[in-house]
XYZ file of C-alpha atoms in Angstrom:
669
model
C -27.098 -30.455 12.402
C -26.273 -28.846 15.588
C -24.180 -25.499 16.127
C -23.611 -23.647 20.166
C -23.359 -19.704 19.871
C -21.504 -17.552 22.647
C -23.114 -14.390 23.129
C -21.851 -11.677 25.712
C -25.195 -12.443 27.816
C -24.490 -16.286 27.745
C -24.430 -20.038 25.228
C -27.025 -21.577 23.670
C -27.360 -23.921 21.027
C -29.671 -23.929 18.170
C -30.302 -27.274 15.123
C -30.347 -26.015 11.988
C -30.675 -26.808 8.140
C -27.377 -26.952 6.352
C -28.546 -26.116 2.944
C -30.654 -22.918 5.158
C -29.029 -19.562 4.576
C -27.416 -17.613 7.847
C -30.657 -14.633 7.064
C -32.951 -17.252 8.505
C -31.021 -18.027 11.356
C -32.106 -14.122 12.593
C -35.535 -14.729 14.308
C -34.555 -18.196 16.346
C -31.813 -15.891 17.509
C -33.469 -12.919 18.332
C -35.448 -15.789 20.236
C -32.495 -16.152 22.327
C -31.246 -12.595 22.572
C -31.535 -9.605 24.804
C -34.796 -7.587 23.117
C -33.530 -4.930 23.277
C -30.381 -5.232 21.027
C -30.189 -4.082 17.170
C -31.039 -6.578 15.038
C -29.078 -4.645 12.229
C -25.452 -5.205 14.246
C -25.669 -8.720 15.160
C -22.084 -9.864 13.616
C -20.864 -13.815 13.580
C -17.061 -14.470 14.037
C -15.012 -18.162 14.140
C -12.978 -17.286 17.113
C -13.700 -14.858 20.428
C -11.353 -12.251 19.344
C -9.417 -11.318 16.178
C -11.711 -13.369 13.956
C -13.276 -12.637 10.293
C -16.091 -10.946 12.302
C -19.165 -10.824 9.664
C -22.524 -8.713 9.863
C -25.561 -11.519 9.724
C -27.610 -9.120 6.716
C -23.944 -9.265 5.159
C -24.599 -13.218 4.541
C -28.075 -12.893 2.483
C -27.179 -16.224 -0.413
C -24.499 -17.730 1.713
C -25.942 -20.933 3.264
C -24.864 -22.694 6.699
C -22.988 -25.754 4.994
C -21.143 -22.987 2.554
C -18.346 -22.358 5.262
C -17.173 -25.232 6.091
C -19.692 -26.551 9.432
C -19.809 -29.681 11.058
C -22.460 -30.495 13.993
C -21.138 -29.162 17.360
C -19.564 -26.476 15.763
C -19.185 -22.679 17.936
C -19.698 -19.555 16.231
C -19.681 -16.171 18.849
C -21.888 -13.538 18.368
C -21.603 -9.190 18.736
C -24.259 -7.325 19.116
C -24.990 -3.828 20.324
C -28.272 -1.883 22.383
C -30.909 0.037 20.485
C -32.381 3.001 22.010
C -36.393 2.909 22.089
C -36.577 6.437 23.102
C -36.748 9.422 20.531
C -38.283 11.973 21.843
C -40.023 10.898 25.362
C -41.324 7.920 22.778
C -40.838 4.709 21.487
C -40.132 4.158 17.742
C -42.229 1.166 17.451
C -45.341 0.699 19.729
C -44.796 -2.247 22.519
C -44.258 -6.055 21.096
C -44.335 -9.236 23.146
C -42.723 -10.528 19.641
C -39.882 -8.640 17.478
C -40.590 -6.671 15.161
C -39.175 -8.459 12.666
C -40.991 -11.652 13.524
C -44.251 -10.205 12.445
C -46.585 -11.124 9.304
C -45.799 -7.399 7.854
C -42.210 -7.589 7.900
C -42.198 -11.283 6.353
C -41.814 -12.216 2.454
C -42.612 -15.108 1.368
C -42.013 -16.700 4.131
C -38.749 -14.800 5.050
C -38.052 -11.904 6.848
C -36.781 -8.928 5.164
C -33.359 -7.775 7.390
C -32.827 -4.213 7.358
C -30.175 -3.185 4.521
C -29.392 0.190 5.597
C -30.268 3.300 8.498
C -33.716 4.600 7.381
C -34.200 8.313 9.166
C -36.021 8.262 11.826
C -39.796 10.395 11.583
C -40.869 11.963 14.926
C -43.153 14.595 16.243
C -41.261 17.617 17.120
C -42.258 20.532 19.467
C -41.693 23.758 17.941
C -39.694 25.055 20.426
C -41.411 27.101 23.206
C -41.685 23.977 25.612
C -38.560 23.354 27.093
C -37.987 19.106 28.094
C -36.683 17.887 31.169
C -33.525 15.773 30.911
C -33.649 15.847 26.878
C -30.000 14.002 26.518
C -31.940 10.999 28.023
C -35.195 10.819 25.562
C -34.089 12.803 22.809
C -32.956 10.554 19.779
C -30.070 12.208 17.572
C -28.907 11.183 13.984
C -26.422 9.085 13.880
C -24.786 11.006 12.148
C -25.273 13.753 15.224
C -24.452 10.674 18.047
C -20.950 9.881 15.858
C -19.716 13.707 15.827
C -20.798 13.469 18.999
C -18.004 11.179 19.840
C -15.380 12.391 17.870
C -12.918 15.164 19.819
C -13.130 17.081 17.260
C -9.003 18.011 17.622
C -7.119 19.358 15.032
C -3.683 18.089 14.768
C -0.378 20.071 13.908
C 3.037 18.658 13.663
C 6.218 19.261 15.464
C 7.764 23.121 14.699
C 11.040 22.419 13.906
C 11.624 26.342 14.642
C 10.323 26.326 17.723
C 9.885 23.365 19.382
C 12.485 22.026 21.916
C 11.606 19.077 23.379
C 11.488 15.014 21.948
C 9.204 13.311 19.057
C 7.915 12.270 21.662
C 6.417 15.074 23.368
C 4.299 18.773 22.918
C 4.232 21.986 23.805
C 1.501 25.208 23.023
C 3.180 25.706 19.751
C 2.701 21.877 18.413
C -0.423 20.485 20.615
C -4.097 20.255 18.794
C -6.263 23.364 18.590
C -10.023 23.031 19.517
C -12.491 22.708 16.105
C -12.747 26.104 16.654
C -9.419 28.057 17.077
C -10.235 31.672 15.017
C -6.394 31.100 14.127
C -7.078 27.322 12.026
C -10.715 29.015 9.812
C -8.798 32.204 9.034
C -6.308 30.318 7.433
C -8.170 27.549 6.136
C -11.053 30.637 4.990
C -13.983 29.085 6.910
C -16.391 31.904 6.893
C -18.258 30.204 9.726
C -17.842 27.824 12.319
C -19.900 23.833 11.939
C -22.785 23.266 14.149
C -20.060 20.831 16.313
C -17.929 23.200 16.904
C -19.844 26.033 17.774
C -21.977 23.369 19.975
C -17.948 23.025 21.607
C -17.389 26.034 22.184
C -20.376 27.091 24.143
C -20.219 24.087 25.969
C -16.676 24.560 27.461
C -17.860 28.056 28.918
C -21.639 26.707 30.118
C -21.086 23.014 31.527
C -17.609 23.265 33.397
C -15.710 19.459 35.309
C -14.342 21.354 37.940
C -17.240 23.451 39.209
C -18.530 20.327 39.841
C -22.290 21.667 38.834
C -24.937 20.540 38.165
C -25.359 19.453 34.149
C -27.697 22.160 31.968
C -27.959 22.250 27.695
C -25.298 24.462 26.292
C -28.104 25.649 23.735
C -31.402 27.133 23.486
C -33.992 27.925 20.991
C -34.255 31.721 19.623
C -38.295 32.875 21.203
C -39.392 35.762 20.264
C -43.287 35.557 20.887
C -45.156 36.211 24.670
C -44.674 33.140 26.659
C -48.595 31.762 27.079
C -47.382 30.608 30.539
C -46.948 32.988 32.175
C -46.593 32.632 36.151
C -47.300 35.741 37.870
C -50.822 35.188 37.700
C -52.678 37.676 34.804
C -54.548 36.798 32.191
C -53.218 35.510 28.883
C -52.762 37.524 25.970
C -53.619 40.161 24.876
C -55.551 40.258 27.750
C -52.543 40.958 29.923
C -49.118 40.715 29.908
C -45.788 41.590 31.825
C -42.005 41.736 31.654
C -41.945 38.074 32.559
C -43.849 36.826 28.891
C -43.168 39.640 26.911
C -39.405 39.167 24.692
C -37.107 41.540 25.218
C -35.371 43.846 22.478
C -33.649 41.629 19.408
C -29.533 42.545 18.061
C -29.670 40.969 14.892
C -26.024 39.643 14.793
C -24.379 37.834 12.280
C -24.786 33.917 12.275
C -21.179 32.641 12.949
C -22.279 28.784 12.799
C -23.872 27.094 10.124
C -25.906 24.080 10.422
C -25.418 22.980 7.421
C -21.564 22.908 6.124
C -21.666 22.542 2.241
C -24.285 20.830 -0.125
C -22.783 18.124 -2.598
C -24.925 17.094 -5.931
C -24.301 13.021 -6.216
C -24.754 14.049 -9.825
C -24.426 17.307 -12.511
C -27.290 15.432 -14.160
C -29.688 16.674 -11.351
C -29.569 20.101 -11.810
C -28.886 19.418 -16.221
C -32.432 17.837 -15.642
C -34.203 20.794 -13.801
C -32.622 23.114 -16.245
C -34.375 21.184 -18.627
C -37.460 22.352 -17.964
C -36.202 26.175 -18.475
C -34.519 25.574 -21.891
C -37.472 24.373 -23.223
C -40.421 26.735 -21.284
C -38.468 29.910 -21.203
C -39.732 30.037 -17.321
C -38.469 28.914 -13.979
C -38.891 25.480 -11.641
C -39.139 24.261 -7.615
C -37.809 21.139 -6.770
C -37.152 19.332 -3.571
C -34.237 17.391 -2.480
C -34.158 14.481 -1.089
C -31.096 12.516 0.052
C -29.099 12.115 4.019
C -26.626 13.898 5.480
C -23.081 13.192 6.247
C -19.830 13.579 7.393
C -17.881 16.882 5.557
C -13.918 16.331 6.762
C -12.997 19.595 4.701
C -14.453 21.764 7.756
C -13.226 20.386 11.680
C -17.095 18.199 12.592
C -19.012 19.209 9.390
C -21.994 18.260 8.016
C -23.423 18.104 4.074
C -25.643 17.249 2.505
C -25.982 14.600 -0.563
C -28.129 15.368 -2.934
C -29.285 12.113 -4.255
C -32.783 13.043 -6.178
C -34.881 15.844 -6.533
C -38.525 16.227 -7.329
C -41.116 18.859 -8.559
C -44.140 19.155 -6.883
C -47.599 20.355 -8.472
C -46.199 23.891 -9.119
C -47.452 27.118 -11.917
C -45.045 28.111 -13.839
C -43.330 31.907 -14.914
C -40.932 33.988 -16.508
C -40.747 35.637 -13.089
C -41.646 33.274 -10.484
C -43.066 29.876 -9.569
C -46.291 29.150 -7.300
C -46.428 26.484 -5.510
C -49.456 23.656 -5.304
C -50.906 21.741 -3.295
C -48.404 18.932 -2.262
C -51.220 16.719 -1.974
C -48.793 13.250 -1.684
C -46.320 15.056 0.660
C -46.292 12.600 2.653
C -46.011 9.994 0.249
C -42.965 10.505 -1.108
C -41.671 11.375 1.731
C -41.813 7.544 3.480
C -41.176 6.304 0.109
C -37.369 8.050 0.514
C -37.052 6.832 3.577
C -37.672 3.846 2.346
C -34.161 4.693 0.204
C -32.670 5.822 2.898
C -33.612 8.988 2.485
C -34.789 12.508 3.013
C -36.179 15.629 2.937
C -32.919 18.334 2.602
C -33.792 21.102 1.098
C -35.120 22.855 -2.128
C -33.708 24.577 -5.609
C -35.632 26.401 -7.504
C -34.239 28.891 -10.865
C -33.716 32.150 -11.730
C -32.754 32.228 -14.918
C -33.109 34.879 -18.035
C -31.697 34.668 -21.217
C -28.715 37.511 -22.085
C -29.747 37.383 -25.923
C -26.839 36.686 -26.998
C -27.578 33.671 -28.539
C -23.765 31.775 -26.428
C -26.253 30.730 -23.733
C -25.596 33.015 -21.539
C -27.685 34.479 -18.565
C -28.568 37.941 -17.041
C -26.294 38.473 -13.887
C -29.535 38.968 -11.433
C -27.247 38.587 -8.386
C -24.348 40.185 -6.710
C -22.441 41.948 -4.468
C -23.814 44.972 -5.296
C -27.947 44.044 -5.897
C -28.488 41.298 -3.333
C -27.746 36.949 -2.615
C -30.838 35.829 -1.251
C -34.066 38.506 -1.845
C -36.010 38.602 1.220
C -39.709 36.261 0.204
C -37.044 33.544 -0.632
C -35.575 33.858 2.924
C -38.948 34.031 4.343
C -39.554 31.099 2.140
C -36.511 29.745 3.413
C -37.183 30.389 6.975
C -40.903 28.351 6.566
C -39.245 25.398 5.476
C -36.783 25.121 8.075
C -39.056 25.873 10.505
C -41.398 22.585 9.204
C -37.899 20.724 8.982
C -36.425 21.094 12.763
C -33.691 19.305 14.198
C -33.940 16.870 16.981
C -31.178 17.049 19.424
C -29.831 16.648 23.220
C -27.842 19.208 23.637
C -30.840 21.764 23.553
C -33.246 22.521 26.502
C -36.096 21.920 23.966
C -35.289 18.922 22.192
C -34.476 20.501 19.435
C -32.221 23.404 17.348
C -31.891 25.411 13.918
C -32.479 22.605 11.372
C -30.588 20.831 8.319
C -32.806 22.101 5.145
C -30.862 24.084 2.950
C -31.853 27.156 -0.114
C -30.228 26.402 -3.221
C -30.119 29.286 -6.237
C -29.691 28.350 -9.820
C -28.866 31.638 -11.000
C -26.666 33.648 -13.459
C -22.719 34.514 -12.083
C -20.615 37.529 -13.027
C -19.381 35.856 -15.675
C -22.656 34.928 -17.782
C -23.040 31.152 -16.705
C -25.017 29.105 -14.776
C -23.788 28.677 -11.342
C -25.647 27.044 -8.165
C -25.651 28.930 -5.019
C -26.544 27.476 -1.362
C -27.723 29.201 1.414
C -29.555 29.046 5.447
C -32.051 30.736 6.693
C -30.332 31.652 10.214
C -32.017 30.521 13.183
C -33.013 34.013 14.224
C -34.531 34.599 10.763
C -36.768 31.066 11.243
C -38.242 33.116 14.883
C -38.962 36.132 13.393
C -40.591 34.523 10.715
C -42.838 32.149 13.196
C -43.558 35.129 15.562
C -44.860 37.490 12.568
C -42.054 40.192 13.278
C -40.993 40.796 9.782
C -42.258 40.825 5.953
C -40.563 40.982 2.930
C -40.280 44.052 1.174
C -40.613 45.182 -2.093
C -36.381 45.822 -2.035
C -35.539 42.857 -2.703
C -31.806 43.548 -0.883
C -34.510 44.646 2.980
C -36.562 42.631 5.075
C -39.252 44.878 6.493
C -40.229 44.784 10.717
C -44.166 44.438 10.948
C -46.080 47.243 12.843
C -47.994 47.134 15.445
C -50.796 49.550 14.112
C -51.168 46.997 11.649
C -54.092 44.336 13.511
C -56.236 43.307 10.676
C -55.165 40.383 8.722
C -56.090 40.052 5.342
C -59.272 38.243 5.616
C -60.463 41.798 8.250
C -60.454 40.323 11.646
C -58.259 41.181 14.244
C -54.734 40.654 14.952
C -53.900 41.594 17.906
C -49.406 40.628 18.269
C -46.772 41.968 20.329
C -43.776 43.285 18.164
C -40.275 43.917 20.252
C -37.857 45.362 19.529
C -35.692 45.303 16.425
C -32.097 46.618 16.426
C -29.018 45.853 14.048
C -24.648 45.788 14.682
C -23.164 46.950 11.801
C -19.778 48.619 10.874
C -20.058 52.480 10.608
C -17.815 54.931 8.077
C -15.175 55.500 11.288
C -15.049 51.809 11.391
C -17.007 51.264 14.725
C -19.582 49.028 15.517
C -22.674 51.064 16.340
C -26.275 50.186 16.450
C -29.076 50.486 15.242
C -33.092 50.422 15.065
C -33.895 48.038 12.885
C -38.062 49.704 12.299
C -38.799 50.182 9.123
C -36.139 47.546 7.491
C -32.753 46.139 7.865
C -30.510 44.683 5.116
C -31.469 41.284 4.631
C -28.408 39.413 5.217
C -28.293 39.732 8.587
C -30.817 35.931 7.945
C -29.236 33.862 5.930
C -25.953 31.693 5.635
C -24.425 30.931 3.321
C -22.542 26.878 1.920
C -20.626 25.929 -0.252
C -21.511 23.109 -2.554
C -19.707 21.188 -5.078
C -19.696 17.453 -6.457
C -18.051 14.609 -6.375
C -14.856 14.240 -7.787
C -15.920 10.290 -8.741
C -19.841 9.825 -8.535
C -21.557 7.350 -7.265
C -24.938 7.878 -6.783
C -28.017 4.793 -5.842
C -30.018 6.074 -8.475
C -27.702 5.444 -11.359
C -30.689 5.801 -14.010
C -31.162 9.549 -14.845
C -31.220 12.779 -16.799
C -32.106 11.911 -20.943
C -31.454 7.993 -19.790
C -34.264 7.649 -16.964
C -37.712 8.071 -16.559
C -39.866 10.627 -17.465
C -40.101 13.659 -14.664
C -43.841 14.742 -12.563
C -45.669 17.224 -13.035
C -44.444 18.598 -16.601
C -47.768 18.073 -18.501
C -47.207 21.416 -19.885
C -43.905 20.735 -21.817
C -45.246 17.841 -23.200
C -43.096 15.504 -21.149
C -45.533 13.030 -19.087
C -45.547 10.136 -17.153
C -47.582 6.880 -18.871
C -47.530 3.725 -19.116
C -46.212 3.182 -21.943
C -42.764 5.462 -20.959
C -42.604 2.561 -18.208
C -42.755 -0.435 -20.827
C -40.191 0.768 -22.281
C -37.998 2.320 -19.529
C -38.406 -1.855 -18.133
C -37.868 -3.734 -21.524
C -40.715 -5.783 -21.291
C -41.227 -8.669 -23.756
C -42.946 -10.738 -24.373
C -41.007 -13.452 -23.212
C -40.674 -11.260 -20.099
C -38.252 -9.307 -18.384
C -34.526 -10.325 -17.944
C -33.171 -9.028 -14.060
C -29.857 -7.194 -15.605
C -31.636 -4.642 -17.078
C -34.069 -4.450 -14.193
C -32.165 -3.280 -11.606
C -30.843 -0.245 -13.282
C -34.145 0.267 -14.965
C -35.310 0.858 -11.939
C -32.330 2.540 -10.354
C -34.482 6.052 -10.892
C -36.950 8.035 -7.930
C -38.965 9.664 -10.781
C -39.653 5.616 -11.366
C -40.724 4.845 -7.773
C -42.910 7.418 -7.447
C -45.091 6.891 -10.317
C -44.904 3.077 -9.050
C -45.835 4.092 -6.443
C -48.744 6.285 -7.349
C -50.626 2.958 -9.206
C -51.133 1.338 -6.406
C -50.239 -2.190 -8.088
C -46.684 -2.942 -5.635
C -48.171 -3.989 -1.874
C -45.624 -2.129 1.018
C -43.314 -5.235 1.560
C -42.736 -5.069 -2.312
C -41.740 -1.474 -2.320
C -39.179 -1.719 0.126
C -38.139 -4.228 -1.915
C -38.278 -2.332 -5.109
C -36.213 0.541 -2.951
C -33.735 -1.270 -1.665
C -33.147 -3.139 -5.186
C -32.862 0.391 -6.454
C -30.088 1.685 -4.208
C -28.124 -1.855 -3.240
C -28.320 -2.730 -6.917
C -28.292 -6.319 -6.059
C -29.185 -9.204 -8.701
C -30.696 -11.122 -5.333
C -33.028 -8.706 -4.408
C -34.155 -8.290 -8.533
C -34.607 -12.153 -8.453
C -36.823 -11.639 -5.245
C -38.415 -8.777 -6.951
C -38.814 -10.577 -9.930
C -40.616 -13.400 -8.134
C -43.847 -10.826 -6.286
C -46.996 -11.510 -7.268
C -47.622 -7.657 -7.547
C -44.175 -7.635 -9.877
C -46.260 -10.126 -12.256
C -49.499 -8.441 -12.236
C -47.236 -5.202 -13.153
C -46.275 -7.025 -16.009
C -49.146 -8.501 -17.499
C -50.973 -4.912 -17.509
C -47.354 -3.443 -19.671
C -47.811 -6.364 -22.232
C -51.557 -6.135 -22.670
C -51.565 -1.839 -22.177
C -48.001 -1.007 -22.490
C -46.094 0.198 -25.165
C -44.781 -2.880 -27.378
C -40.909 -3.034 -28.834
C -40.967 -2.501 -31.905
C -41.261 -5.855 -34.639
C -38.831 -6.434 -36.893
C -39.230 -5.739 -40.432
C -39.353 -7.659 -43.162
C -35.831 -8.429 -44.648
C -35.692 -6.463 -48.557
C -32.910 -5.169 -50.848
C -34.562 -1.747 -51.304
C -37.055 -3.332 -54.103
C -40.534 -4.456 -53.977
C -42.366 -8.098 -55.228
C -45.903 -7.875 -56.151
C -48.378 -8.924 -53.468
C -45.766 -8.420 -50.582
C -44.143 -4.880 -48.315
C -41.450 -4.481 -46.139
C -43.274 -5.525 -42.653
C -44.182 -9.168 -41.370
C -47.652 -7.596 -41.125
C -51.475 -8.837 -43.045
C -50.504 -8.304 -46.740
C -52.604 -8.779 -50.172
C -51.177 -9.235 -53.910
C -52.326 -6.875 -56.970
C -54.349 -9.512 -58.839
C -56.350 -11.697 -57.069
C -53.489 -14.541 -56.420
C -54.853 -13.394 -52.374
C -53.129 -12.185 -49.940
C -49.606 -13.317 -48.588
C -48.824 -12.953 -44.789
C -45.688 -14.204 -42.305
C -48.053 -16.064 -40.476
C -50.886 -18.146 -40.405
C -49.938 -19.094 -44.530
C -50.658 -21.991 -46.937
C -47.750 -24.741 -48.396
C -48.381 -24.227 -51.256
C -48.851 -20.695 -51.152
C -45.131 -20.239 -49.110
C -43.365 -22.549 -51.962
C -44.208 -19.850 -54.324
C -43.354 -17.224 -52.588
C -39.628 -18.878 -52.180
C -39.670 -19.775 -55.796
C -40.698 -15.759 -56.992
C -37.664 -14.231 -54.568
C -35.028 -16.982 -55.595
C -35.793 -16.150 -58.984
C -34.696 -12.024 -58.515
C -30.945 -10.543 -58.641
C -29.726 -9.501 -55.203
C -28.092 -6.902 -57.880
C -30.698 -5.896 -59.831
C -32.467 -2.192 -59.869
């Protein structure tokens, strides 16, 4: 039949089959629509305004004839345009056809629709090169774009004592506060500004519309290294140096803002599974956090990291620490997480010692009088944050800080196991990158490097320029004084504390975790390994096949997804379907996965080599018959009567066995 479609760019007609699904229209619609639209934003409505608008990708499984459409009916289209640039480069290679029309995005002849916004992968600069007009070429995350559109004002009710105006008026006592208001932060006991609140604060001072001056990016990454592109014309460092290329003196102060305000674990089972390794071995453990970032409404314009899975890389665990080994498949795990709508958001490690009281209590090592995060751990966190910079259009270099978080499982003052969340400050990241500081044997202080130590561990010369480092503190008289940071300074100047917690109503995207989940990777040292028999047991594979409803629950495990990826049985398109099923729990995705050739190959392999389900035992009542055992396998008699089996026996043998059972009383012992 013929359907008419009216869009903001014109009206066109399409000939469709009434029995086809609505999702099959996407390829035909994209041929008629502009190339710069976002396919996931296409909506259909029965009215031009005020109708029931539905996203096209949400109509999976619904046929065109189901809503009662007839020949000649008209539907109204809506869509949004997508940004094609990511830090000056296109996100996909240019093509004359739309990306969804390529064969790599099709499975069984049907287009795979994007189910959710996947984190973008991009190569970001190291913060030393400025970008011309970063607001035009840098693509932020969708969360940052949404927070930029909010005004962030904190509403206040009408003050009954001070306000003298009517209900529709406003005065200084009831007007909304700015998100960086010191009074509000002190009232709510918020220690640090959120990143976007800090951005509003400095942007209001940098760019004032009433001055009608040119726009300047308000953010700038700290840079403590010798600039290689000095305009003075002298030879580059270490042959030459001048005041234009050498870094200025560094004055450390506690960072007033934090890039992430809160760390939320989707379920307590994530923490328990990591603690199980320490409970069984007594050794420490480290894992990388995978999840996504979301708005944190408890803080004005706040951001929280939602942890959905913990991946434990290859490591050597000891009683007092962990040594990370080479993680060869890190890029593959990150790509698999991206297909699940996640990214690497942080790292977590344990620092636990049993108190020896026998009641499960641990020793409290980290408190006010010792240290919160050691200098070695701050350096470790800073290196990881340097590997995960945050893209932003408000910085002249296109990046600013990092959203990567660090969590520690250690004992609190009551002897209980608690979680602590931190981030290294932006100054700490740059000082580690510039090789200005190093860890100390005293965990509460950080050492400043010396230029006299010019030889590296390999014995080769290592020329470096160490600027002067100072820090400000409150002395015994209550005055703010500046002191030289050499040879060491308190590590608290280089870290920022975060809050953490668990949701009151957990809704994790991976429903199979904890004791009922798939074995965790790299735990062979405690006798836990990922094998095909464990996969067979998890999927519940039987000779008759696989139950789709059971498959939805079984595959919703990130460790199982990583193991299946390592087998190499499923293709990329089939892995995408598997990841969508693991996170969306859609029965339609389950049937689509069960119909793929890769899944059929996996089931065949598991049926041949995996662990079979235990057979049903032969029914008995606590007594044995002559020549008959309580199993349905091969049986042999006592005399020369031959074996009596449950399968393939002759009719006479079955008849004799029946008569023998009939003559036995069930109450006989």
